[in-house]
Amino acid sequence: MKSKIGKIALIVIPIIAAIFALYPTYNYSQLESKRADYLHRANQAGNSADSLAIMNEFKKNYGQEYQSAKENSLQLGLDLKGGMYVTMEVDVVKLLRETAQKEAIDDTFDRVLEATEKESQTSDESVVDIFSRKFNEIAKPEGKSLISYFDLGDISNASEEAILDELTKNADGAINQAQEVIRQRIDKYGVSEPNIQKQGSRRILLELPGVTDESQIRSLLETTARLEFKLVRSNAELVQSFQKIDAMLASKSSKSPAAAATTITDTANVTEQVVPAPEATAELKSTDTTAKNNDVASTTDTNKKEEVTKADTSNPYEGLSEKAAQNLYSSKHPFTRMFATFWVGDTKDGQMQPVSYDINSFPQQGNYYFRIHEDSLAKLKIMLKDSKVKSLLPFDTELAFQAKSEASDAEKITGQFLDFYGLKSEPELTGDVIVDAGKNVDPTSNSWVVNMSMNSDGSDKWASITGANVGKRIAIVLDGNVYSAPNVNAKISGGSSQISGMANAKEASLLEIVLKAGALKAPVKIIEEKVVGASLGDDSISSGINSTLFAFGLVILFMIFYYSRAGLVADISLLINIMVIFTILASLGGTLSLPGIAGIVLTLGMAVDANILIFERVREELNKGRSLRSAIDEGFSKAMSAIFDSNITTFMTGLILYYVGTGLIRGFALTLMIGILSTLFTAIMVSRSLIELQLSDGKNSSFSFGQSKNS
């Protein structure tokens, strides 16, 4: 009796285990459908608050159950679920530039980096090695040394060899850190079973199953997440430097027509057109002007405008047509013609007044604001790369542009205007002090924001910084883009800060993720990507399931036809075998891929082969005249060595494939190894138990292995 219970347990336990292990997969598919419905409702909602409320309702009703089912379900691979293959490269050249002392960077160093970047694009050699060679070829003949560009901090160890060693360590550390940070971002984003691995000296390969929003993933991966808090320096000194840049570029153009073509014409090819500054025409015609800044318009009359511009008594535009006046203004102001400048005084009314650069002096008090059309942005950035232009900017000052948000329907037609700022180059505080971040809806503006919390050290520094700069603006800069530049009204204690300017919940969620995961030491860029559509994944699933069912059906028919009732036992054993494979895959948190399905189909053949070996040995013993029980005992015993030999050698092959292979090959190897272990269990233990149970019911005469009646 005990023996019979044990045999029943061998059959029933795998079935029960399969039900428990695979139920989360079924439940996850049901909850995923509900989540899709909630997402559709959220997208149809009228505003951000309603959208957030709908998703919070799903989180409240199903959040915990959904997360648990997702974590315990059998995941589908990229080839079945759809998703992205991405190859990323760490920008070591940019890391070298950032490691160098800013004040030491000159044209020679720029030429070395340009040559390094050009060669690195077609070579697998270490970027630092390429940089060292190019430095010797370009900079050494000019008497330059690495010591003059890089500061190790330890004067006693300041040799070129030590600098190169340190640069190599920095590059290797940046690549390893990039891999880990990207892994954290992907995990927080919720990609199931991503495959992330290094390739060569500076590349990272990613397989991201189930990814549907490609633009979000690109933003998530390429964002460096360098958060900085910088003082705004949009003052009269900056405006005066713009005037000097105008004079320098205009002088170059007048002296050399070729230079003019290079400076103005060629760079214009970057965009379709250069949108002139809104105030230019107004100044030329001396008419009322409507200025716009952050969607707040203010109209100023000529008298107010004259307080700002204090123009020369002689009007060079008098008597000219509008087009001729614009052309003359553009030739005199090749730099400032591309953007609008506004001034706001320190008075309470704070009216914005347009600024013309046809003046001798600028108000020293108050703040200056700058706006540029997106079509002119590329050309302005090219101009700012010119070393002569950069040298005319105030010391320790840089320009940074507003983060470009998702365009409205109107902006998709007319284009966006973006603010830009003069900032102190060195940050007052960095994102290293951020310990937590979370998205929310600002109740005052009904727009998405990300709230940040700082550690104790950051809180103290933030209180000190805000206390010392009351009345000034501090820009919150992420990856070189300004998200907001609020005025400091009072000292801020407690270490709280906020980033605004997000267009929607998705953008806020991405920012929350990258801030939590941490910043990258070096920028990364996507150099190759391939998208597998969901429809292709559905086709793969359909093909895989159909091939498995077809193979399973053929095996069932063959085994019953050839081995009679013993064949039916083998078929039941085979079905339990498949259930055990999926149970183990789900329990291990594995991923089912198309090669994995191929491994399962191969396992079906091996499982049947094991049963055939046993049944043929039993038939041989029956042909020798043994009784059915004796033939079964002898048949199982004699078949063991052949079964173990074939399965163990195949298992070893799968083990090698798993450790030396990548991606899809590992998926095939894993299911193959699981299938072999499952086959040994079901073919030997389960099949024997099923046969023994039938014999114990006294059905010896009716049980057949397909042998002829007279054998």
XYZ file of C-alpha atoms in Angstrom:
711
model
C 0.000 0.000 0.000
C 2.801 2.403 0.945
C 4.568 1.564 -2.283
C 1.441 2.399 -4.256
C 1.017 5.762 -2.486
C 4.638 6.622 -3.254
C 4.131 5.867 -6.940
C 0.986 8.005 -7.047
C 2.886 10.824 -5.328
C 5.621 10.697 -8.002
C 2.949 11.390 -10.601
C 0.701 13.846 -8.756
C 3.340 16.068 -7.090
C 4.865 17.324 -10.397
C 1.372 18.173 -11.658
C 0.465 20.108 -8.485
C 3.850 21.869 -8.520
C 3.265 22.910 -12.137
C -0.120 24.405 -11.267
C 1.346 26.451 -8.395
C 4.408 27.550 -10.388
C 2.553 28.511 -13.563
C -0.504 30.167 -11.986
C 1.352 33.521 -11.552
C 2.055 33.464 -15.301
C -1.646 33.063 -16.051
C -2.582 35.682 -13.440
C 0.004 38.141 -14.798
C -1.453 37.892 -18.310
C -4.919 38.691 -16.910
C -3.665 41.641 -14.838
C -1.628 42.938 -17.771
C -4.840 43.163 -19.791
C -6.478 45.139 -16.970
C -3.438 47.410 -16.731
C -3.644 48.101 -20.475
C -7.274 49.174 -20.012
C -6.306 51.535 -17.170
C -3.465 52.992 -19.257
C -5.863 53.638 -22.118
C -8.232 55.454 -19.759
C -5.338 57.459 -18.305
C -4.198 58.549 -21.769
C -7.735 59.660 -22.570
C -7.980 61.688 -19.337
C -8.343 65.419 -19.606
C -5.401 66.441 -17.413
C -2.401 65.141 -15.470
C -4.257 64.942 -12.158
C -6.989 62.705 -13.599
C -4.382 60.544 -15.314
C -2.504 60.078 -12.041
C -5.741 59.287 -10.181
C -6.636 56.533 -12.663
C -3.234 54.854 -12.379
C -3.326 55.199 -8.587
C -6.666 53.382 -8.659
C -5.041 50.462 -10.506
C -2.142 50.515 -8.046
C -4.539 50.458 -5.102
C -6.700 47.641 -6.481
C -4.116 45.432 -8.154
C -0.672 46.923 -7.499
C 0.665 44.376 -5.017
C -0.911 41.413 -6.812
C 0.389 42.664 -10.178
C 3.942 43.111 -8.906
C 3.963 39.677 -7.260
C 2.599 37.967 -10.385
C 5.108 39.795 -12.574
C 8.062 38.758 -10.422
C 6.996 35.092 -10.312
C 5.723 34.619 -13.855
C 7.511 32.885 -16.692
C 8.943 35.670 -18.817
C 9.045 35.697 -22.606
C 12.279 36.501 -24.396
C 12.795 39.410 -26.758
C 12.230 37.274 -29.850
C 8.791 36.240 -28.556
C 7.666 39.358 -26.724
C 9.207 41.966 -29.003
C 11.616 44.625 -27.768
C 14.984 46.174 -28.552
C 18.532 45.071 -29.179
C 20.835 47.984 -28.316
C 24.589 48.448 -28.629
C 25.942 51.345 -26.567
C 29.371 52.920 -26.407
C 30.887 54.866 -23.532
C 32.166 58.231 -24.791
C 35.711 57.963 -23.446
C 36.823 60.929 -25.590
C 34.391 63.188 -23.752
C 35.590 61.719 -20.460
C 39.151 62.729 -21.391
C 37.986 66.276 -22.088
C 36.142 66.483 -18.774
C 39.123 65.062 -16.889
C 41.447 67.737 -18.293
C 41.758 71.107 -16.582
C 39.256 73.465 -18.222
C 41.579 76.443 -18.267
C 44.308 74.394 -19.962
C 42.224 73.175 -22.925
C 43.317 74.850 -26.163
C 43.124 74.290 -29.929
C 45.974 71.764 -29.802
C 44.173 69.628 -27.245
C 40.954 69.874 -29.279
C 42.793 68.637 -32.390
C 44.185 65.684 -30.432
C 40.706 64.746 -29.228
C 39.219 65.123 -32.718
C 41.874 62.822 -34.181
C 41.344 60.358 -31.324
C 37.590 60.286 -31.839
C 37.930 59.829 -35.603
C 40.261 56.826 -35.283
C 38.341 55.257 -32.386
C 35.224 55.011 -34.570
C 36.950 52.447 -36.806
C 39.250 50.768 -34.276
C 38.787 48.426 -31.319
C 41.979 49.706 -29.701
C 41.734 51.328 -26.282
C 40.733 54.989 -26.606
C 43.396 56.018 -24.089
C 46.068 54.270 -26.185
C 44.834 56.058 -29.309
C 44.803 59.353 -27.400
C 48.384 58.798 -26.213
C 49.586 58.127 -29.748
C 47.757 61.120 -31.235
C 49.042 63.362 -28.455
C 52.610 62.369 -29.326
C 51.942 63.020 -33.022
C 50.149 66.373 -32.688
C 50.904 68.013 -29.342
C 54.468 66.880 -28.607
C 55.972 68.644 -31.668
C 54.419 71.877 -30.315
C 56.163 71.380 -26.985
C 53.035 70.277 -25.124
C 52.992 67.770 -22.263
C 50.201 65.752 -20.648
C 51.219 67.286 -17.328
C 50.118 70.703 -18.590
C 46.580 69.417 -19.265
C 45.925 66.946 -16.448
C 46.266 67.490 -12.711
C 46.665 64.290 -10.687
C 46.766 66.176 -7.434
C 50.056 64.501 -6.468
C 52.916 66.618 -7.774
C 55.545 64.058 -6.755
C 53.978 61.465 -9.048
C 53.246 63.786 -11.976
C 54.723 61.783 -14.853
C 53.141 61.142 -18.236
C 53.124 57.390 -17.570
C 51.271 57.938 -14.295
C 48.758 60.203 -16.032
C 48.084 57.615 -18.756
C 47.663 54.901 -16.107
C 45.178 57.093 -14.254
C 43.277 57.879 -17.456
C 43.079 54.145 -18.245
C 41.723 53.425 -14.759
C 39.162 56.211 -15.153
C 38.032 54.848 -18.533
C 37.724 51.262 -17.261
C 35.902 52.457 -14.157
C 33.512 54.547 -16.254
C 32.627 51.547 -18.443
C 32.035 49.238 -15.463
C 30.030 51.920 -13.692
C 27.989 52.609 -16.845
C 27.067 48.927 -17.076
C 25.898 48.879 -13.459
C 23.973 52.173 -13.652
C 22.260 51.105 -16.880
C 21.321 47.817 -15.211
C 19.764 49.719 -12.288
C 17.835 52.022 -14.619
C 16.511 49.119 -16.672
C 15.483 47.261 -13.501
C 13.690 50.316 -12.111
C 11.993 50.890 -15.464
C 10.554 47.382 -15.212
C 12.064 45.518 -18.171
C 11.737 41.792 -17.487
C 14.850 39.633 -17.806
C 17.123 42.095 -19.640
C 20.448 40.804 -20.917
C 23.211 43.367 -20.282
C 26.852 42.565 -20.986
C 30.121 44.237 -21.942
C 31.566 43.870 -25.423
C 35.176 44.780 -26.014
C 36.804 47.677 -24.199
C 34.027 50.269 -24.341
C 30.750 48.798 -25.591
C 27.695 47.439 -23.788
C 25.124 45.113 -25.368
C 21.511 45.134 -24.185
C 18.547 42.911 -24.976
C 15.344 44.472 -23.659
C 12.234 42.268 -24.028
C 8.810 43.871 -24.064
C 9.999 47.431 -24.711
C 7.355 49.334 -26.672
C 8.362 52.993 -26.245
C 11.674 53.272 -28.091
C 12.128 57.012 -27.512
C 11.738 56.565 -23.751
C 14.341 53.810 -23.664
C 16.771 55.919 -25.698
C 16.309 58.787 -23.272
C 16.630 56.440 -20.299
C 19.876 54.912 -21.573
C 21.627 57.985 -22.971
C 20.850 60.345 -20.087
C 24.044 60.869 -18.115
C 21.993 62.137 -15.126
C 24.550 64.694 -14.019
C 22.514 66.936 -11.788
C 24.039 70.303 -10.913
C 22.852 73.423 -9.122
C 24.453 76.511 -10.697
C 24.172 80.235 -10.088
C 22.606 82.199 -12.955
C 24.843 84.965 -14.340
C 22.548 86.561 -16.904
C 23.819 90.056 -16.141
C 25.043 93.162 -17.968
C 28.565 91.736 -18.205
C 27.233 88.784 -20.215
C 25.240 91.055 -22.555
C 28.328 93.200 -23.116
C 30.308 90.083 -24.019
C 27.641 89.237 -26.618
C 28.172 92.689 -28.093
C 31.918 92.014 -28.317
C 31.251 88.705 -30.074
C 29.075 90.580 -32.579
C 31.883 93.042 -33.235
C 34.495 90.301 -33.640
C 32.387 88.236 -36.055
C 31.255 91.305 -38.019
C 34.873 92.474 -38.304
C 35.961 89.052 -39.533
C 33.163 89.073 -42.107
C 34.004 92.543 -43.410
C 37.731 91.780 -43.710
C 37.355 88.408 -45.366
C 34.409 87.428 -47.575
C 35.563 83.818 -47.272
C 35.468 84.087 -43.504
C 32.018 85.588 -43.735
C 30.833 82.677 -45.794
C 32.324 80.252 -43.303
C 30.909 82.033 -40.289
C 27.432 82.801 -41.510
C 26.526 80.863 -44.643
C 27.969 77.422 -43.939
C 26.703 77.176 -40.405
C 23.259 78.114 -41.593
C 23.163 74.849 -43.490
C 22.672 73.086 -40.175
C 19.044 74.199 -40.106
C 16.464 75.141 -42.665
C 16.482 78.776 -41.587
C 17.689 81.137 -38.914
C 14.804 82.787 -37.112
C 15.782 86.395 -36.374
C 15.489 87.882 -32.926
C 11.960 89.175 -32.317
C 13.191 92.569 -31.141
C 15.366 93.297 -34.167
C 12.618 94.504 -36.478
C 10.945 96.374 -33.652
C 14.111 98.308 -32.893
C 14.669 99.164 -36.531
C 11.142 100.501 -37.031
C 10.708 102.016 -33.527
C 7.262 100.485 -33.100
C 5.527 98.902 -30.142
C 6.886 95.467 -29.344
C 5.249 92.413 -27.839
C 7.710 90.201 -26.016
C 7.121 86.683 -24.846
C 8.888 84.816 -22.091
C 7.619 81.538 -20.615
C 4.208 82.213 -22.139
C 3.934 85.625 -20.388
C 3.647 88.490 -22.877
C 4.318 92.129 -22.096
C 3.875 95.060 -24.442
C 6.191 98.041 -24.106
C 5.889 101.401 -25.777
C 8.705 103.359 -27.351
C 9.392 105.535 -24.300
C 9.926 102.533 -21.980
C 12.055 100.874 -24.594
C 14.303 103.924 -24.897
C 15.097 103.682 -21.188
C 16.714 100.353 -21.919
C 18.307 100.864 -25.315
C 19.571 104.466 -25.100
C 20.286 104.223 -28.819
C 22.780 106.427 -30.669
C 21.380 109.698 -31.956
C 22.155 108.727 -35.540
C 19.843 106.032 -36.865
C 21.705 103.860 -39.416
C 18.422 102.256 -40.502
C 16.627 105.511 -41.354
C 15.200 105.501 -44.852
C 15.838 101.801 -45.428
C 13.181 99.285 -46.352
C 12.305 96.680 -43.759
C 14.254 93.968 -45.601
C 17.293 96.205 -46.095
C 17.202 97.225 -42.437
C 17.060 93.586 -41.362
C 20.000 92.704 -43.613
C 22.052 95.587 -42.203
C 21.198 94.591 -38.634
C 22.148 90.970 -39.346
C 25.513 91.968 -40.809
C 26.294 94.118 -37.753
C 25.022 91.507 -35.282
C 25.785 88.024 -36.672
C 25.653 86.529 -33.165
C 22.855 88.302 -31.290
C 20.505 88.400 -34.309
C 19.705 84.739 -33.656
C 18.040 85.265 -30.285
C 15.923 87.754 -28.394
C 17.172 89.589 -25.318
C 14.916 91.070 -22.638
C 15.650 93.099 -19.523
C 13.671 93.163 -16.287
C 14.447 95.789 -13.693
C 14.449 95.347 -9.937
C 11.152 97.193 -9.581
C 8.005 95.432 -8.403
C 6.174 95.694 -11.740
C 8.992 93.689 -13.365
C 7.977 94.502 -16.939
C 10.074 92.809 -19.615
C 11.630 95.171 -22.118
C 13.373 94.142 -25.360
C 17.051 94.970 -25.673
C 18.815 96.157 -28.818
C 22.562 95.693 -29.269
C 22.835 99.020 -31.187
C 23.705 100.788 -27.921
C 26.682 101.999 -25.916
C 25.682 100.865 -22.434
C 23.336 98.466 -20.666
C 21.508 98.753 -17.323
C 23.725 97.223 -14.642
C 20.880 96.343 -12.281
C 18.143 93.805 -12.958
C 18.171 90.550 -14.902
C 18.513 89.685 -18.573
C 16.567 86.925 -20.287
C 17.352 85.240 -23.588
C 15.084 83.285 -25.935
C 15.939 81.445 -29.138
C 13.869 79.605 -31.718
C 14.701 75.909 -32.028
C 15.564 76.342 -35.721
C 18.410 78.702 -34.788
C 19.717 76.605 -31.912
C 22.092 74.371 -33.892
C 23.811 77.335 -35.558
C 24.258 79.172 -32.262
C 25.813 76.085 -30.663
C 28.283 75.804 -33.556
C 29.311 79.424 -33.046
C 29.804 78.823 -29.323
C 32.311 76.059 -30.089
C 34.648 78.627 -31.662
C 37.542 79.203 -29.254
C 37.588 82.950 -30.071
C 33.897 83.241 -29.265
C 34.332 81.327 -26.001
C 37.249 83.556 -25.010
C 35.008 86.643 -25.120
C 32.512 85.230 -22.616
C 33.007 86.355 -18.995
C 35.432 84.256 -16.934
C 33.912 81.161 -15.290
C 30.688 81.595 -17.270
C 28.980 79.181 -19.650
C 25.753 79.179 -21.617
C 23.116 76.503 -21.033
C 19.811 75.987 -22.803
C 16.369 75.114 -21.524
C 15.518 71.412 -21.672
C 13.347 70.889 -24.716
C 9.965 69.531 -23.690
C 7.356 67.715 -25.731
C 5.976 70.174 -28.268
C 2.334 71.216 -28.189
C 0.198 70.917 -31.321
C 0.779 74.585 -32.122
C 4.527 74.319 -31.502
C 4.759 71.354 -33.869
C 3.756 73.804 -36.611
C 5.517 77.003 -35.546
C 8.420 75.501 -33.595
C 9.426 76.103 -29.988
C 11.156 79.049 -28.369
C 13.669 78.033 -25.704
C 15.231 80.073 -22.924
C 18.955 80.039 -22.367
C 21.068 81.264 -19.491
C 24.492 82.431 -18.496
C 25.642 80.180 -15.642
C 28.615 80.004 -13.345
C 30.762 77.173 -14.729
C 31.449 75.503 -11.402
C 28.330 74.071 -9.726
C 27.407 75.054 -6.192
C 26.110 71.528 -5.558
C 25.904 68.255 -7.508
C 23.459 65.354 -7.649
C 25.716 63.147 -5.522
C 23.811 64.388 -2.468
C 20.411 63.220 -3.788
C 19.150 60.193 -1.838
C 15.591 59.967 -3.158
C 13.393 61.310 -5.927
C 9.708 61.020 -6.701
C 7.342 62.394 -9.327
C 4.189 64.267 -8.418
C 1.686 66.784 -9.726
C 2.218 70.370 -8.589
C -1.230 71.470 -7.331
C -0.552 75.136 -8.124
C 0.286 74.617 -11.799
C -1.259 71.166 -12.376
C 2.004 70.136 -14.067
C 4.405 67.286 -13.388
C 7.416 67.841 -11.134
C 10.087 65.670 -9.540
C 10.777 66.252 -5.850
C 14.244 65.441 -4.517
C 15.590 64.777 -1.030
C 19.207 65.328 -0.018
C 21.434 63.659 2.545
C 22.511 65.561 5.665
C 25.661 66.931 4.033
C 23.685 68.104 1.008
C 20.997 69.649 3.206
C 23.571 71.733 5.072
C 25.238 72.887 1.848
C 21.882 73.675 0.204
C 20.834 75.776 3.192
C 24.140 77.645 3.054
C 23.935 78.188 -0.718
C 20.344 79.452 -0.720
C 20.972 81.598 2.344
C 23.921 83.318 0.665
C 22.059 83.922 -2.613
C 18.655 85.288 -1.596
C 17.240 87.328 -4.470
C 19.349 85.516 -7.051
C 18.480 82.671 -9.401
C 19.853 79.142 -9.133
C 19.509 76.896 -12.174
C 18.781 73.193 -11.794
C 20.804 71.629 -14.608
C 20.553 68.014 -15.747
C 23.035 66.829 -18.378
C 23.758 70.397 -19.425
C 20.085 71.346 -19.896
C 18.320 73.793 -17.592
C 15.049 72.401 -16.247
C 14.242 75.391 -14.072
C 15.945 78.511 -12.753
C 13.866 79.747 -9.809
C 14.552 82.840 -7.735
C 15.754 82.173 -4.200
C 13.289 83.964 -1.939
C 14.650 82.663 1.361
C 17.078 80.196 2.884
C 15.918 76.604 2.231
C 16.492 74.129 5.036
C 15.689 70.429 5.086
C 17.402 69.476 1.837
C 14.342 69.526 -0.407
C 14.359 70.730 -4.001
C 12.194 70.360 -7.051
C 12.650 69.987 -10.802
C 9.830 71.318 -12.957
C 9.351 71.528 -16.702
C 8.203 67.951 -17.430
C 5.643 67.671 -20.218
C 3.903 64.542 -18.950
C 3.989 61.664 -16.482
C 6.296 59.560 -18.671
C 8.952 62.271 -18.762
C 8.687 62.726 -14.991
C 8.959 58.957 -14.443
C 12.117 58.741 -16.552
C 13.722 61.596 -14.631
C 12.773 59.946 -11.334
C 14.394 56.675 -12.469
C 17.687 58.202 -13.629
C 18.029 60.292 -10.468
C 17.478 57.244 -8.277
C 19.904 55.091 -10.262
C 22.664 57.692 -10.111
C 24.788 59.559 -12.621
C 27.151 58.120 -15.203
C 30.831 59.025 -14.966
C 30.999 59.326 -18.751
C 28.310 59.897 -21.382
C 27.062 56.901 -23.344
C 25.630 56.857 -26.840
C 23.597 54.352 -28.823
C 25.567 53.277 -31.887
C 23.243 50.518 -33.058
C 19.720 49.416 -32.306
C 17.289 46.880 -33.693
C 13.618 46.706 -32.820
C 11.659 43.455 -32.816
C 7.993 44.323 -33.226
C 5.253 42.752 -31.146
C 3.692 41.297 -34.309
C 6.929 39.472 -35.122
C 6.977 38.235 -31.537
C 3.387 36.983 -31.913
C 4.353 35.185 -35.122
C 7.299 33.577 -33.330
C 5.087 32.451 -30.446
C 2.535 31.040 -32.868
C 5.227 29.220 -34.866
C 6.880 27.888 -31.720
C 3.640 26.643 -30.179
C 2.470 25.105 -33.448
C 5.778 23.299 -33.987
C 5.722 21.997 -30.400
C 2.121 20.795 -30.666
C 2.792 19.214 -34.053
C 5.848 17.370 -32.733
C 3.975 16.329 -29.594
C 1.016 15.077 -31.637
C 3.206 13.003 -33.950
C 5.029 11.477 -30.987
C 1.734 10.562 -29.252
C 0.344 8.865 -32.360
C 3.567 7.006 -33.089
C 4.021 5.752 -29.514
C 0.428 4.519 -29.206
C 0.547 2.889 -32.643
C 3.887 1.163 -32.089
C 3.915 0.416 -28.345
C 0.211 0.107 -27.581
C -0.619 0.806 -23.895
C 3.035 1.241 -23.016
C 3.094 3.996 -25.647
C 0.204 5.715 -23.857
C 2.242 5.575 -20.635
C 5.150 7.207 -22.477
C 2.824 9.958 -23.755
C 1.540 10.738 -20.249
C 5.130 10.767 -19.031
C 6.024 13.141 -21.873
C 3.216 15.529 -20.924
C 4.414 15.573 -17.305
C 7.938 16.152 -18.627
C 6.852 19.358 -20.380
C 5.042 20.523 -17.237
C 8.179 19.922 -15.156
C 10.316 21.923 -17.634
C 8.017 24.963 -17.437
C 7.762 24.601 -13.648
C 11.544 24.716 -13.254
C 11.878 27.624 -15.714
C 9.256 29.647 -13.837
C 10.746 28.783 -10.424
C 14.225 29.883 -11.523
C 12.886 33.148 -12.945
C 13.992 32.047 -16.400
C 13.009 33.431 -19.773
C 11.412 31.457 -22.573
C 12.840 32.351 -25.976
C 12.432 30.912 -29.457
C 15.677 28.901 -29.107
C 14.300 27.781 -25.746
C 11.257 26.371 -27.494
C 13.655 24.604 -29.871
C 15.371 23.133 -26.812
C 12.027 21.861 -25.524
C 11.192 20.259 -28.884
C 14.614 18.579 -28.859
C 13.916 17.387 -25.315
C 10.692 15.747 -26.485
C 12.686 13.637 -28.896
C 15.237 12.690 -26.243
C 12.478 11.794 -23.757
C 10.810 9.531 -26.294
C 14.188 8.016 -27.128
C 14.667 7.073 -23.463
C 11.262 5.370 -23.365
C 11.978 3.560 -26.636
C 15.255 2.195 -25.224
C 13.391 0.857 -22.178
C 10.481 -0.583 -24.136
C 12.750 -2.316 -26.663
C 14.705 -3.948 -23.843
C 11.419 -5.101 -22.277
C 10.281 -6.553 -25.604
C 13.593 -8.420 -25.953
C 13.110 -9.971 -22.524
C 9.516 -10.892 -23.319
C 10.683 -12.581 -26.530
C 13.078 -14.656 -24.399
C 10.079 -16.031 -22.511
C 10.271 -13.963 -19.316
C 7.130 -12.985 -17.458
C 5.825 -9.412 -17.872
C 7.032 -8.249 -14.436
C 10.421 -9.885 -14.861
C 10.791 -8.438 -18.371
C 9.951 -4.933 -17.093
C 12.526 -5.155 -14.280
C 15.202 -6.457 -16.632
C 14.320 -4.025 -19.414
C 14.596 -0.934 -17.177
C 17.859 -2.248 -15.697
C 19.548 -2.920 -19.051
C 18.440 0.399 -20.612
C 19.862 2.583 -17.813
C 23.476 2.712 -19.027
C 22.543 3.784 -22.559
C 20.062 6.396 -21.269
C 22.528 7.915 -18.800
C 25.402 7.935 -21.312
C 23.471 9.810 -23.992
C 21.824 12.290 -21.606
C 24.952 13.079 -19.585
C 27.023 13.827 -22.700
C 24.240 16.055 -24.051
C 23.955 17.792 -20.665
C 27.697 18.538 -20.707
C 27.336 20.029 -24.188
C 24.496 22.225 -22.933
C 26.603 23.306 -19.954
C 29.435 24.409 -22.243
C 27.010 26.304 -24.495
C 25.523 28.069 -21.474
C 28.867 29.329 -20.159
C 30.506 30.316 -23.459
C 27.366 31.399 -25.326
C 25.446 34.661 -25.144
C 21.825 35.718 -25.315
C 19.679 33.335 -27.322
C 22.260 30.521 -27.264
C 22.165 30.525 -23.475
C 18.370 30.326 -23.600
C 18.598 27.224 -25.764
C 21.257 25.659 -23.510
C 19.275 26.342 -20.320
C 16.056 24.730 -21.542
C 18.056 21.814 -22.963
C 19.733 21.112 -19.600
C 16.460 21.458 -17.698
C 14.816 19.166 -20.243
C 17.503 16.498 -19.819
C 17.088 16.437 -16.034
C 13.321 16.345 -16.435
C 13.616 13.546 -19.007
C 15.666 11.366 -16.663
C 13.058 11.861 -13.947
C 9.963 11.234 -16.070
C 11.321 8.468 -18.329
C 12.745 6.433 -15.458
C 10.633 7.303 -12.407
C 7.254 8.448 -13.732
C 6.985 5.892 -16.550
C 7.926 3.045 -14.176
C 5.368 4.243 -11.626
C 2.585 4.411 -14.231
C 3.373 0.877 -15.444
C 3.590 -0.494 -11.890
C 0.236 1.077 -10.974
C -1.460 -0.611 -13.916
C 0.126 -3.970 -13.108
C -0.915 -3.655 -9.454
C -4.554 -3.485 -10.571
C -4.235 -6.976 -12.024
C -4.149 -5.891 -15.676
C -1.098 -7.953 -16.628
C -2.826 -9.722 -19.501
C -4.129 -6.541 -21.115
C -0.973 -4.454 -20.736
C 1.111 -4.528 -23.923
C 4.443 -3.142 -25.152
C 3.333 -3.609 -28.741
C 4.838 -7.070 -29.045
C 3.149 -9.586 -31.347
C 0.572 -11.888 -29.736
C 2.591 -15.054 -30.388
C 5.869 -13.683 -29.077
